[in-house]
C-alpha cells in the first residue's frame, strides 16, 4: 500500500529558529536555474533525484489539471529520511557542494544504501526555471525546517552575494520527508501542462521507478508504471516475427578497462506514428538516472536514414563513478574525458554495424512482403500478357531496386511504384524510362512517382512515338494521292488500317462486312464510264457508331450527283440499322463520309455540302486529310519538344553548380514509330 504522506498527528508547537542563510552568485543561479531547466520534466526530475537520494519509497507530484493562474502550485512530496535543521544549513543551502566527495561516500546515508544520483548540489535551483518562488519544507526526527526562496529577492541581494530566508512554522502536512512547492509559475502561465508528457519524460529519465527498486513516483494520484518506459513495445517486427533488437550485456567499451555497458538498441516500427513523442537516439543511464539525452554518438553511417529509426537505452555506470564526467545540466556527458571518449567511439562502431544489419534485414523483409502483396501479384499476372520479356524484366527490376534502395519506406510507397508499372505496362516508351531509372539515384518511391507525374515523361514520349508514326502514315497517304492510287484494294485497305486519317478520334474500328454487303446489293455497280462509277464502299464500326465511307480516287471531282449518292447510302443504312432485330448489329447512329480529290465549285454543290454536314454526312478532300491530321497531332510533338528543352536547361543549370533534384530525360531517338 502507498504511504499517506499527509500527517494525521496533532500540530507540534512552533520551534524558534535562526534565519536560514545562503551565500550565492546570481549569475550561477540564472545559469543553473532559469536557463538550464526550461521544461518541466528536468525540473521535476531533479526533485525526484533528491527523493531517491533521501531513500524515499514514494514521491507524490501534484500538477494543476487546467490552465495555470496566479495561485497555481506544483508540489513534489517524498517520504524519505528528510533533513535536520543542521543539514539544511550546512549542506542543502551550500551552493556547489559535492556531496559524494565531502561525505566520502557515493551511497545514501540510510539503511538502503542507494547509489547517489546527485553530486553538484544544484538541483535546488531547478525550480527557478519555471517559477519565481520555491518553498522547501523538510521533516526529520520530529524536527521541521520550512522556508521560501524567492528569485526576485535573490536578484535584489545579488550585490551582497548573501541572503537570509525567514524560518516559517510547519504546515503540519509533512511528517517525515521533504516537500517542495513551486509558486508564481511563469513558464506555463494561463496554459495547461501536458501531464502525459511529464509522465513520459519522468519514465524515461529514471530506470529505478517500480517495485524492483522500491521506488514509486505518483503523478496526480496515478503511479508511473514500468510499462510506460518500456520502449521495446514500439519496435518493429521482421518478417519472421522477431524484434529489430540488439542487446548488450557487460560489454567492454575498451579492452581491459572494466568499463562495461548493458542495455539495448532497437529500430522503431516505420509504419506506426510516434504518438508517444519518443526522441530518436540512444539514452545513456548511470545510477538509474538519465545522464545523456538520446543521441546517435555523432555517428556517420552509410545507411544514415537508419539513425532516424534507432532508439535505445544503455547503462554505463563508469561515466559517473570516480570523477564527475556529466555536464552541468546533468543530462549530457562531457565527451573529452578518457572514459566518455571510449564510450563514444564504441557507440559509433555499434551504430555503424547495427545500421548495416538493419538495412539488410529490411531489404529481405520488403522482398517477402512484396511477393505476398496482392498488387504485385496482379502486376506479375498482367506482365504475363506482355510479349516483350525484356520489358517485363526491366519493370520487375525497377520495383525491386526501389525496395533495395529505400528500405525505410512503407508498403504504400512501394505499392505506388507497382501501380505505376501496372498503369504504364503496355507503353513502349515506359521500358526505356524504367531502364534509365534503375540506373539513376532516385531517393525514394515518392520522388520516383513525382518524376512520372510531374513531367508526364511516359505519356509525352509515347504520344511522340505514336505521333511520329502517324506522320509517317500521312506521308504514305500523300504518296498514294500524288500517284492517284487505285481505290481497290490500295486505298480501301489503307483506310481500314488507319481509320484516324478520316477522323483523329478513331483509334480502334471494326469492319462491318455485313452492312457493306447489304449496301452493295442495294446499290449495284452501274454501266457508267469508269471515271464516273462509284468504286468502293467501306463500312466500319467505332464504338456504337456505324460509319459509311465512299471512296473516290484522288484525281476525281465530286458533283451534286456524288453528294446525293452518299446521302442515299446513309439514309438507307439508318433505316436498316433501326429495323434490325440482331442486338450485335445495333448502332446508335450512322455517319457518312465521301472521300474525294476535290469538289465541283458551284453554288448548289457548296450548299448541299453544308446541308449534309448538319446531318452528320461529311465530304473530305485528300488534301484536307493531310492538314487536319498534322494539326491534330502537332500539340503532342510540341509538348514533348518543350519537355526536352526544359530538361536540357535543368541539366545546364546543374552543370553550372545550381541544385536540381529531377532526373534528365534519356537522350537519343526514342520516338521511332
XYZ file of C-alpha atoms in Angstrom:
673
model
C 0.000 0.000 0.000
C 1.086 3.547 -0.678
C 2.211 5.594 2.289
C -0.036 8.535 3.130
C 2.314 11.493 3.205
C -0.130 13.842 4.913
C 0.382 13.771 8.657
C -2.553 12.815 10.852
C -0.926 13.874 14.148
C -1.698 16.873 16.294
C 0.149 20.114 15.440
C 3.503 20.478 17.148
C 4.495 23.674 18.921
C 6.463 26.062 16.720
C 10.191 25.980 17.401
C 12.322 29.109 17.377
C 14.919 29.049 14.542
C 17.544 31.459 13.372
C 17.138 32.698 9.773
C 18.491 30.370 7.099
C 21.492 31.895 5.319
C 22.824 31.201 1.826
C 25.835 32.627 0.040
C 25.364 32.716 -3.712
C 26.259 34.225 -7.048
C 23.222 35.437 -9.014
C 24.879 34.506 -12.309
C 25.200 30.935 -11.137
C 21.541 30.791 -10.176
C 20.496 32.225 -13.541
C 22.626 29.665 -15.351
C 21.725 26.698 -13.165
C 18.058 27.556 -12.773
C 16.477 29.763 -15.387
C 18.499 28.753 -18.424
C 19.165 25.048 -17.904
C 15.770 23.966 -16.624
C 13.271 25.465 -19.023
C 10.954 22.447 -19.319
C 9.034 20.598 -16.641
C 10.457 17.021 -16.820
C 14.050 18.006 -15.903
C 12.797 20.385 -13.182
C 10.697 17.694 -11.550
C 13.414 15.171 -12.374
C 15.902 16.965 -10.095
C 13.410 16.836 -7.227
C 12.758 13.133 -7.871
C 16.543 12.536 -7.806
C 16.735 14.217 -4.419
C 13.897 11.983 -3.192
C 15.785 8.881 -4.375
C 18.934 10.009 -2.585
C 16.819 10.561 0.556
C 15.737 6.888 0.344
C 12.100 7.789 -0.320
C 9.808 4.941 -1.308
C 7.072 7.202 -2.632
C 7.147 10.553 -4.432
C 3.867 12.373 -4.936
C 3.723 15.009 -7.659
C 0.676 17.264 -7.843
C 0.169 19.194 -11.085
C -2.806 21.510 -11.820
C -5.097 19.872 -14.360
C -6.361 23.017 -16.079
C -4.935 26.352 -17.141
C -2.490 27.804 -14.631
C -3.272 31.042 -12.837
C -1.594 33.329 -10.304
C -2.409 30.997 -7.410
C -1.414 27.715 -9.110
C 1.092 25.458 -7.340
C 3.167 22.419 -8.230
C 4.225 20.222 -5.320
C 6.671 17.322 -5.046
C 6.449 15.435 -1.750
C 8.547 12.438 -0.712
C 8.597 10.151 2.330
C 12.379 9.983 2.565
C 14.586 10.496 5.599
C 14.248 14.275 5.347
C 16.747 16.876 6.594
C 17.564 18.167 10.060
C 17.941 21.890 10.688
C 21.706 21.439 10.640
C 21.660 19.571 7.335
C 19.568 22.304 5.754
C 22.008 24.994 6.856
C 25.315 23.191 6.359
C 24.522 21.066 3.333
C 21.346 21.920 1.413
C 21.948 25.688 1.303
C 25.619 25.379 0.345
C 25.845 26.097 -3.393
C 28.008 23.692 -5.433
C 28.660 21.255 -2.593
C 29.939 17.908 -3.870
C 28.122 15.555 -1.556
C 29.981 12.404 -2.541
C 33.397 13.979 -2.082
C 32.565 15.726 1.174
C 30.890 12.713 2.784
C 33.377 10.325 1.168
C 30.539 8.074 0.108
C 28.566 7.552 -3.072
C 25.602 5.839 -1.392
C 22.736 7.251 0.631
C 23.112 7.548 4.393
C 20.109 5.425 5.349
C 19.636 1.691 5.635
C 19.028 1.203 1.899
C 22.427 2.469 0.785
C 21.175 3.575 -2.611
C 23.739 4.779 -5.183
C 23.545 8.567 -5.092
C 22.258 10.383 -8.161
C 23.126 13.908 -7.030
C 26.622 15.329 -6.919
C 26.874 19.063 -7.607
C 24.241 20.398 -5.209
C 22.477 22.477 -7.872
C 19.117 20.728 -8.123
C 17.628 23.138 -5.584
C 17.723 25.890 -8.237
C 15.923 23.901 -10.937
C 12.546 25.242 -9.796
C 13.526 28.759 -10.840
C 13.421 27.561 -14.432
C 9.633 27.675 -14.322
C 8.670 29.535 -11.109
C 9.622 32.610 -9.077
C 9.084 31.069 -5.660
C 10.358 27.751 -4.266
C 9.180 26.654 -0.829
C 11.046 23.862 0.952
C 9.660 22.004 3.973
C 11.583 19.033 5.380
C 10.888 16.915 8.470
C 13.272 14.526 10.222
C 13.264 13.127 13.733
C 10.243 15.289 14.694
C 12.063 18.495 13.633
C 10.701 20.567 10.749
C 12.511 23.177 8.642
C 10.499 25.380 6.289
C 11.488 28.430 4.261
C 10.878 30.124 0.904
C 13.480 31.011 -1.733
C 12.253 33.946 -3.860
C 14.098 34.655 -7.092
C 13.146 38.347 -7.056
C 14.701 38.696 -3.571
C 17.780 36.804 -4.709
C 18.255 39.296 -7.538
C 17.803 42.191 -5.112
C 20.531 40.744 -2.892
C 22.864 39.990 -5.793
C 25.485 42.562 -4.869
C 25.679 41.364 -1.266
C 26.020 37.790 -2.559
C 24.258 36.670 0.596
C 20.641 36.252 1.585
C 18.663 35.001 4.560
C 15.354 33.156 4.487
C 12.994 33.569 7.373
C 12.072 30.286 9.078
C 8.374 29.515 8.695
C 6.134 27.478 11.011
C 5.423 23.889 9.904
C 2.347 23.317 7.759
C 1.739 20.038 9.661
C 1.442 18.343 6.250
C 4.927 16.779 6.239
C 5.551 14.243 8.999
C 8.682 12.629 7.516
C 10.410 13.585 4.287
C 10.539 16.700 2.132
C 8.033 18.728 0.181
C 8.962 21.326 -2.445
C 6.284 23.751 -3.655
C 6.658 25.872 -6.781
C 4.583 29.063 -6.900
C 4.172 32.094 -9.153
C 4.709 29.853 -12.119
C 5.819 31.783 -15.181
C 6.555 29.114 -17.796
C 3.005 27.852 -18.229
C 1.071 30.935 -17.170
C -2.558 30.796 -18.432
C -1.769 27.484 -20.200
C -2.310 23.856 -19.278
C 0.565 21.495 -18.501
C 0.908 18.362 -20.621
C 0.689 15.882 -17.761
C 1.014 12.857 -20.028
C 4.178 14.359 -21.484
C 5.541 14.853 -17.972
C 4.862 11.205 -17.130
C 6.676 10.082 -20.287
C 9.594 12.375 -19.542
C 9.995 11.091 -15.991
C 9.574 7.476 -17.087
C 12.489 7.845 -19.491
C 14.687 9.757 -17.058
C 14.667 7.075 -14.363
C 15.221 3.353 -14.699
C 14.653 2.774 -10.967
C 10.934 3.547 -10.970
C 8.941 0.489 -9.942
C 8.646 -2.264 -7.345
C 12.049 -3.739 -8.206
C 13.785 -0.769 -6.583
C 11.007 0.024 -4.104
C 10.597 3.484 -5.633
C 7.199 4.744 -6.713
C 6.572 8.063 -8.491
C 2.943 9.156 -8.426
C 1.580 11.933 -10.641
C -1.819 13.295 -9.619
C -2.632 10.123 -7.749
C -1.573 7.708 -10.514
C 1.747 5.882 -10.256
C 4.112 5.762 -13.251
C 4.349 2.159 -14.412
C 7.262 0.147 -15.732
C 5.317 -0.272 -18.982
C 5.389 3.486 -19.570
C 9.139 3.397 -20.003
C 9.162 0.140 -21.978
C 10.076 1.428 -25.419
C 10.610 -2.074 -26.760
C 6.866 -2.253 -27.347
C 7.359 0.278 -30.183
C 9.997 -1.753 -32.015
C 9.334 -3.275 -35.400
C 8.957 -6.978 -36.074
C 10.714 -8.572 -39.022
C 9.064 -10.964 -41.468
C 9.703 -13.858 -39.062
C 8.148 -12.066 -36.098
C 11.409 -11.170 -34.343
C 12.085 -7.734 -32.881
C 14.594 -5.445 -34.529
C 16.636 -5.545 -31.340
C 20.341 -5.647 -30.463
C 21.157 -6.325 -26.796
C 24.349 -5.814 -24.780
C 25.395 -7.473 -21.547
C 28.553 -6.454 -19.716
C 30.184 -5.431 -22.986
C 33.516 -3.677 -22.528
C 33.842 -0.416 -24.477
C 37.640 -0.562 -24.410
C 39.825 -3.610 -23.845
C 40.984 -4.379 -20.300
C 39.349 -1.277 -18.782
C 36.378 -2.772 -16.980
C 34.201 -0.032 -18.493
C 31.152 -2.097 -19.363
C 27.804 -1.347 -20.977
C 24.449 -3.054 -20.573
C 21.212 -2.375 -22.400
C 19.736 -2.458 -25.870
C 19.325 -0.676 -29.199
C 16.331 -1.255 -31.463
C 14.562 0.031 -34.579
C 11.154 1.655 -34.367
C 8.246 0.476 -36.439
C 8.346 2.653 -39.556
C 4.615 2.494 -40.204
C 3.451 3.487 -36.715
C 3.267 7.215 -35.913
C 5.317 8.098 -32.847
C 2.324 9.057 -30.777
C 4.420 8.703 -27.622
C 6.650 11.608 -28.617
C 9.722 9.392 -28.336
C 13.067 11.007 -29.033
C 15.181 9.138 -31.565
C 18.602 8.135 -30.387
C 20.276 6.209 -27.598
C 19.847 7.343 -23.985
C 22.731 6.787 -21.565
C 21.852 5.955 -17.956
C 24.013 5.812 -14.824
C 22.896 5.124 -11.258
C 19.354 4.676 -12.509
C 19.155 8.186 -13.936
C 19.460 9.714 -17.392
C 22.903 11.263 -17.877
C 22.810 11.719 -21.657
C 19.732 12.693 -23.639
C 19.037 10.364 -26.598
C 21.639 10.902 -29.312
C 23.447 8.977 -32.064
C 27.036 9.132 -30.782
C 27.705 11.648 -33.599
C 27.982 8.621 -35.859
C 28.273 8.936 -39.623
C 26.960 5.725 -41.140
C 26.455 4.514 -44.682
C 22.756 3.992 -44.023
C 22.256 7.448 -42.480
C 18.459 7.158 -42.730
C 18.592 4.254 -40.272
C 19.525 6.648 -37.466
C 16.053 8.191 -37.738
C 14.555 4.905 -36.514
C 17.050 3.741 -33.890
C 16.310 4.157 -30.195
C 17.784 2.506 -27.134
C 18.877 2.640 -23.533
C 22.399 1.862 -22.378
C 23.574 1.716 -18.776
C 27.175 2.836 -18.315
C 27.908 3.148 -14.603
C 31.549 4.030 -15.204
C 30.667 7.506 -16.545
C 29.525 8.575 -13.048
C 31.879 6.754 -10.708
C 35.251 8.143 -9.608
C 35.102 11.501 -11.367
C 32.255 13.735 -12.436
C 32.041 13.407 -16.223
C 28.432 14.574 -16.511
C 27.747 18.077 -17.782
C 26.425 20.814 -15.559
C 22.904 20.287 -16.868
C 23.023 16.649 -15.683
C 21.503 15.488 -18.995
C 24.607 15.296 -21.180
C 28.078 13.829 -20.842
C 31.402 15.627 -21.102
C 32.927 13.763 -24.042
C 36.557 14.839 -23.831
C 37.354 12.541 -20.901
C 39.104 9.226 -21.499
C 36.146 7.111 -20.376
C 33.471 9.008 -22.245
C 35.588 9.261 -25.367
C 35.949 5.466 -25.332
C 32.177 5.136 -24.924
C 31.512 7.426 -27.887
C 33.941 5.557 -30.143
C 32.391 2.243 -29.134
C 28.889 3.641 -29.769
C 29.806 4.886 -33.230
C 31.080 1.448 -34.169
C 27.958 -0.235 -32.853
C 25.624 2.110 -34.732
C 27.516 1.507 -37.966
C 27.154 -2.249 -37.529
C 23.504 -2.061 -36.486
C 22.578 0.298 -39.342
C 24.069 -2.139 -41.887
C 22.358 -5.158 -40.368
C 19.058 -3.296 -40.064
C 19.131 -2.229 -43.714
C 19.873 -5.776 -44.877
C 17.068 -7.228 -42.751
C 14.712 -4.544 -44.060
C 15.554 -5.419 -47.666
C 14.825 -9.087 -47.055
C 11.602 -8.271 -45.224
C 10.484 -5.963 -48.041
C 11.146 -8.730 -50.556
C 8.975 -11.147 -48.577
C 6.194 -8.569 -48.224
C 6.405 -7.701 -51.913
C 5.897 -11.290 -53.039
C 2.830 -11.544 -50.798
C 1.404 -8.182 -51.890
C -1.803 -8.618 -53.967
C -0.930 -5.594 -56.087
C 2.462 -7.052 -57.016
C 0.807 -10.396 -57.771
C -1.535 -8.525 -60.098
C 1.462 -6.923 -61.804
C 3.021 -10.364 -62.336
C -0.232 -11.638 -63.871
C -0.618 -8.673 -66.220
C 3.036 -8.872 -67.209
C 2.439 -12.414 -68.489
C 0.457 -10.948 -71.379
C 3.357 -8.732 -72.437
C 5.358 -10.457 -75.155
C 8.448 -8.323 -74.566
C 10.365 -10.349 -71.957
C 12.996 -7.635 -71.639
C 10.273 -5.140 -70.780
C 8.927 -7.385 -68.016
C 12.399 -7.835 -66.535
C 13.025 -4.083 -66.558
C 9.761 -3.323 -64.737
C 10.344 -6.001 -62.133
C 13.917 -4.805 -61.631
C 12.688 -1.239 -61.140
C 10.304 -2.360 -58.377
C 12.970 -4.406 -56.590
C 15.585 -1.674 -56.947
C 13.231 0.772 -55.273
C 12.861 -1.643 -52.354
C 16.615 -2.205 -52.071
C 17.418 1.481 -52.157
C 14.622 2.549 -49.868
C 14.392 0.094 -47.020
C 12.674 2.672 -44.794
C 9.611 3.175 -46.994
C 6.340 1.572 -46.019
C 4.222 -0.759 -48.124
C 2.096 2.102 -49.511
C 5.159 3.751 -51.027
C 6.230 0.512 -52.672
C 2.699 -0.061 -53.930
C 2.741 3.340 -55.627
C 5.668 2.180 -57.772
C 3.986 -1.146 -58.525
C 0.815 0.696 -59.548
C 2.829 2.952 -61.867
C 4.326 -0.110 -63.547
C 0.825 -1.574 -63.997
C -0.568 1.705 -65.363
C 2.193 2.042 -67.945
C 2.729 -1.660 -68.568
C 1.822 -1.539 -72.269
C 3.597 1.717 -73.170
C 6.720 1.001 -75.204
C 8.312 4.253 -74.033
C 7.955 3.156 -70.411
C 10.558 0.437 -70.736
C 13.244 2.850 -71.873
C 12.390 5.190 -68.998
C 12.253 2.365 -66.429
C 15.643 1.102 -67.545
C 17.167 4.552 -67.083
C 15.527 4.980 -63.678
C 17.107 1.766 -62.395
C 20.491 3.341 -63.136
C 19.668 6.709 -61.585
C 19.968 7.723 -57.941
C 16.295 8.146 -57.130
C 15.970 8.977 -53.429
C 12.621 7.325 -52.676
C 9.425 5.949 -54.248
C 7.599 9.246 -53.738
C 10.274 11.029 -55.760
C 10.031 8.343 -58.422
C 6.259 8.806 -58.640
C 6.733 12.549 -58.950
C 9.051 12.012 -61.890
C 6.276 10.204 -63.733
C 3.560 12.661 -62.806
C 5.381 15.979 -62.794
C 6.999 15.611 -66.180
C 4.493 13.225 -67.777
C 7.503 11.590 -69.369
C 5.850 8.334 -70.270
C 2.737 9.876 -71.798
C 4.720 12.526 -73.639
C 7.203 10.070 -75.088
C 4.509 7.597 -76.007
C 2.424 10.269 -77.723
C 5.538 11.464 -79.528
C 6.200 7.920 -80.694
C 2.604 7.459 -81.863
C 2.507 10.898 -83.455
C 5.694 10.331 -85.416
C 4.273 7.031 -86.560
C 1.127 8.739 -87.740
C 3.096 11.420 -89.548
C 4.902 8.651 -91.404
C 1.485 7.230 -92.287
C 0.275 10.621 -93.519
C 3.328 10.886 -95.729
C 2.464 7.469 -97.149
C -1.075 8.709 -97.850
C 0.332 11.782 -99.571
C 2.373 9.498 -101.778
C -0.713 7.475 -102.696
C -2.613 10.648 -103.502
C 0.228 12.006 -105.602
C 0.248 8.868 -107.721
C -3.608 8.740 -107.930
C -3.609 5.296 -106.305
C -6.282 2.742 -107.121
C -9.243 2.746 -104.822
C -9.316 -1.024 -104.628
C -7.524 -2.506 -102.917
C -4.886 0.149 -102.088
C -6.938 2.992 -100.610
C -9.561 0.636 -99.174
C -7.014 -1.330 -97.158
C -5.103 1.787 -96.179
C -8.182 3.425 -94.635
C -9.210 0.220 -92.877
C -5.785 0.039 -91.231
C -5.559 3.748 -90.405
C -9.143 4.982 -89.787
C -7.887 8.003 -87.791
C -6.909 9.518 -91.148
C -10.602 10.228 -91.650
C -11.201 11.260 -88.043
C -8.405 11.581 -85.404
C -10.816 10.271 -82.758
C -10.962 6.851 -84.425
C -8.282 4.644 -82.952
C -9.922 1.248 -82.952
C -12.548 0.320 -85.547
C -14.073 -2.915 -86.769
C -15.044 -3.949 -90.274
C -18.770 -4.334 -90.847
C -18.733 -6.703 -93.823
C -22.416 -7.495 -93.236
C -23.514 -3.930 -93.861
C -21.066 -3.460 -96.720
C -22.673 -6.411 -98.434
C -26.207 -5.018 -97.870
C -25.131 -1.680 -99.315
C -23.623 -3.247 -102.430
C -26.764 -5.295 -103.020
C -28.965 -2.206 -102.766
C -26.701 -0.033 -104.938
C -25.018 -2.275 -107.529
C -22.345 -1.063 -109.996
C -23.749 0.820 -113.000
C -22.613 0.777 -116.604
C -21.255 4.291 -116.386
C -17.707 5.024 -117.533
C -15.034 4.020 -115.002
C -14.107 7.605 -114.144
C -17.737 8.299 -113.070
C -18.541 4.943 -111.495
C -18.838 4.506 -107.726
C -15.845 2.372 -106.927
C -15.968 1.198 -103.316
C -17.822 1.225 -100.017
C -16.246 0.861 -96.591
C -18.481 0.227 -93.576
C -16.763 0.320 -90.171
C -17.893 0.484 -86.554
C -16.368 2.808 -83.929
C -17.979 2.160 -80.520
C -21.738 2.194 -81.261
C -21.429 4.283 -84.407
C -21.676 2.837 -87.942
C -19.582 4.751 -90.467
C -20.269 4.574 -94.201
C -17.330 5.691 -96.336
C -17.458 6.114 -100.084
C -14.005 6.248 -101.588
C -13.238 8.081 -104.837
C -9.848 8.242 -106.496
C -7.625 11.208 -105.544
C -7.925 12.650 -109.046
C -11.742 12.850 -109.113
C -14.003 15.884 -108.608
C -17.335 15.278 -106.882
C -20.527 16.952 -108.121
C -24.062 17.153 -106.762
C -24.608 13.619 -108.038
C -21.911 12.129 -105.767
C -23.201 14.114 -102.795
C -26.738 12.831 -103.411
C -25.364 9.297 -103.586
C -23.612 9.378 -100.198
C -26.784 10.841 -98.687
C -28.854 7.984 -100.157
C -26.409 5.407 -98.784
C -26.523 6.858 -95.289
C -30.301 7.239 -95.159
C -30.725 3.682 -96.366
C -28.334 2.326 -93.754
C -30.045 4.297 -90.999
C -33.307 2.620 -91.898
C -31.661 -0.823 -91.938
C -29.991 -0.281 -88.561
C -33.169 0.981 -86.905
C -35.143 -2.090 -88.042
C -32.614 -4.835 -87.263
C -33.540 -7.384 -84.579
C -29.970 -8.604 -84.118
C -28.567 -6.920 -80.940
C -24.999 -7.366 -82.163
C -25.821 -5.315 -85.269
C -27.478 -2.426 -83.399
C -25.890 1.018 -83.734
C -26.817 4.308 -82.135
C -26.020 6.357 -85.200
C -24.921 6.147 -88.843
C -22.382 8.666 -90.137
C -21.301 9.196 -93.733
C -18.010 10.225 -95.365
C -17.310 10.974 -99.010
C -13.588 10.950 -99.746
C -12.677 12.769 -102.993
C -9.873 14.640 -104.678
C -11.928 17.844 -104.942
C -15.472 19.287 -105.386
C -17.063 20.979 -108.333
C -17.042 24.671 -107.395
C -20.708 25.590 -107.859
C -23.253 27.188 -105.558
C -25.627 24.180 -105.386
C -22.720 21.847 -104.526
C -21.480 24.143 -101.758
C -24.974 24.489 -100.281
C -25.615 20.746 -100.433
C -22.301 20.007 -98.718
C -23.185 22.409 -95.910
C -26.632 20.828 -95.516
C -25.172 17.299 -95.415
C -22.690 18.330 -92.715
C -25.561 19.229 -90.411
C -26.868 15.695 -90.916
C -23.514 14.009 -89.995
C -22.581 13.382 -93.600
C -19.181 14.820 -94.453
C -17.087 15.459 -97.540
C -13.325 15.080 -97.117
C -10.673 16.089 -99.650
C -7.462 14.062 -99.561
C -5.520 17.301 -99.190
C -7.716 18.248 -96.198
C -6.840 14.967 -94.525
C -3.136 15.756 -94.537
C -3.520 19.206 -92.980
C -6.161 18.030 -90.490
C -4.154 15.096 -89.140
C -0.914 17.072 -88.913
C -2.673 19.825 -86.964
C -4.431 17.340 -84.647
C -1.095 15.854 -83.615
C 1.191 18.855 -83.594
C 0.341 19.661 -79.942
C 1.781 16.321 -78.836
C 5.023 16.932 -80.685
C 5.246 20.464 -79.294
C 4.640 19.205 -75.760
C 7.382 16.617 -75.970
C 9.780 19.080 -77.555
C 9.067 21.555 -74.756
C 9.706 18.925 -72.061
C 13.039 18.013 -73.551
C 14.014 21.683 -73.718
C 13.124 22.175 -70.040
C 15.197 19.179 -69.016
C 18.175 20.350 -71.093
C 18.010 23.722 -69.347
C 17.958 21.995 -65.975
C 20.999 19.949 -66.899
C 22.786 23.126 -67.961
C 21.993 24.783 -64.626
C 23.071 21.677 -62.744
C 26.409 21.554 -64.542
C 26.965 25.210 -63.621
C 26.526 24.406 -59.929
C 22.824 25.029 -59.330
C 20.969 22.366 -57.305
C 18.478 20.236 -59.192
C 16.808 17.087 -57.922
C 14.948 15.982 -61.063
C 16.009 13.290 -63.500
C 17.014 14.194 -67.042
C 15.111 12.648 -69.921
C 17.133 9.984 -71.682
C 18.991 11.280 -74.704
C 18.717 9.706 -78.092
C 15.886 8.984 -80.509
C 13.142 7.229 -78.569
C 10.303 8.228 -80.877
C 10.680 5.718 -83.678
C 7.345 4.510 -84.977
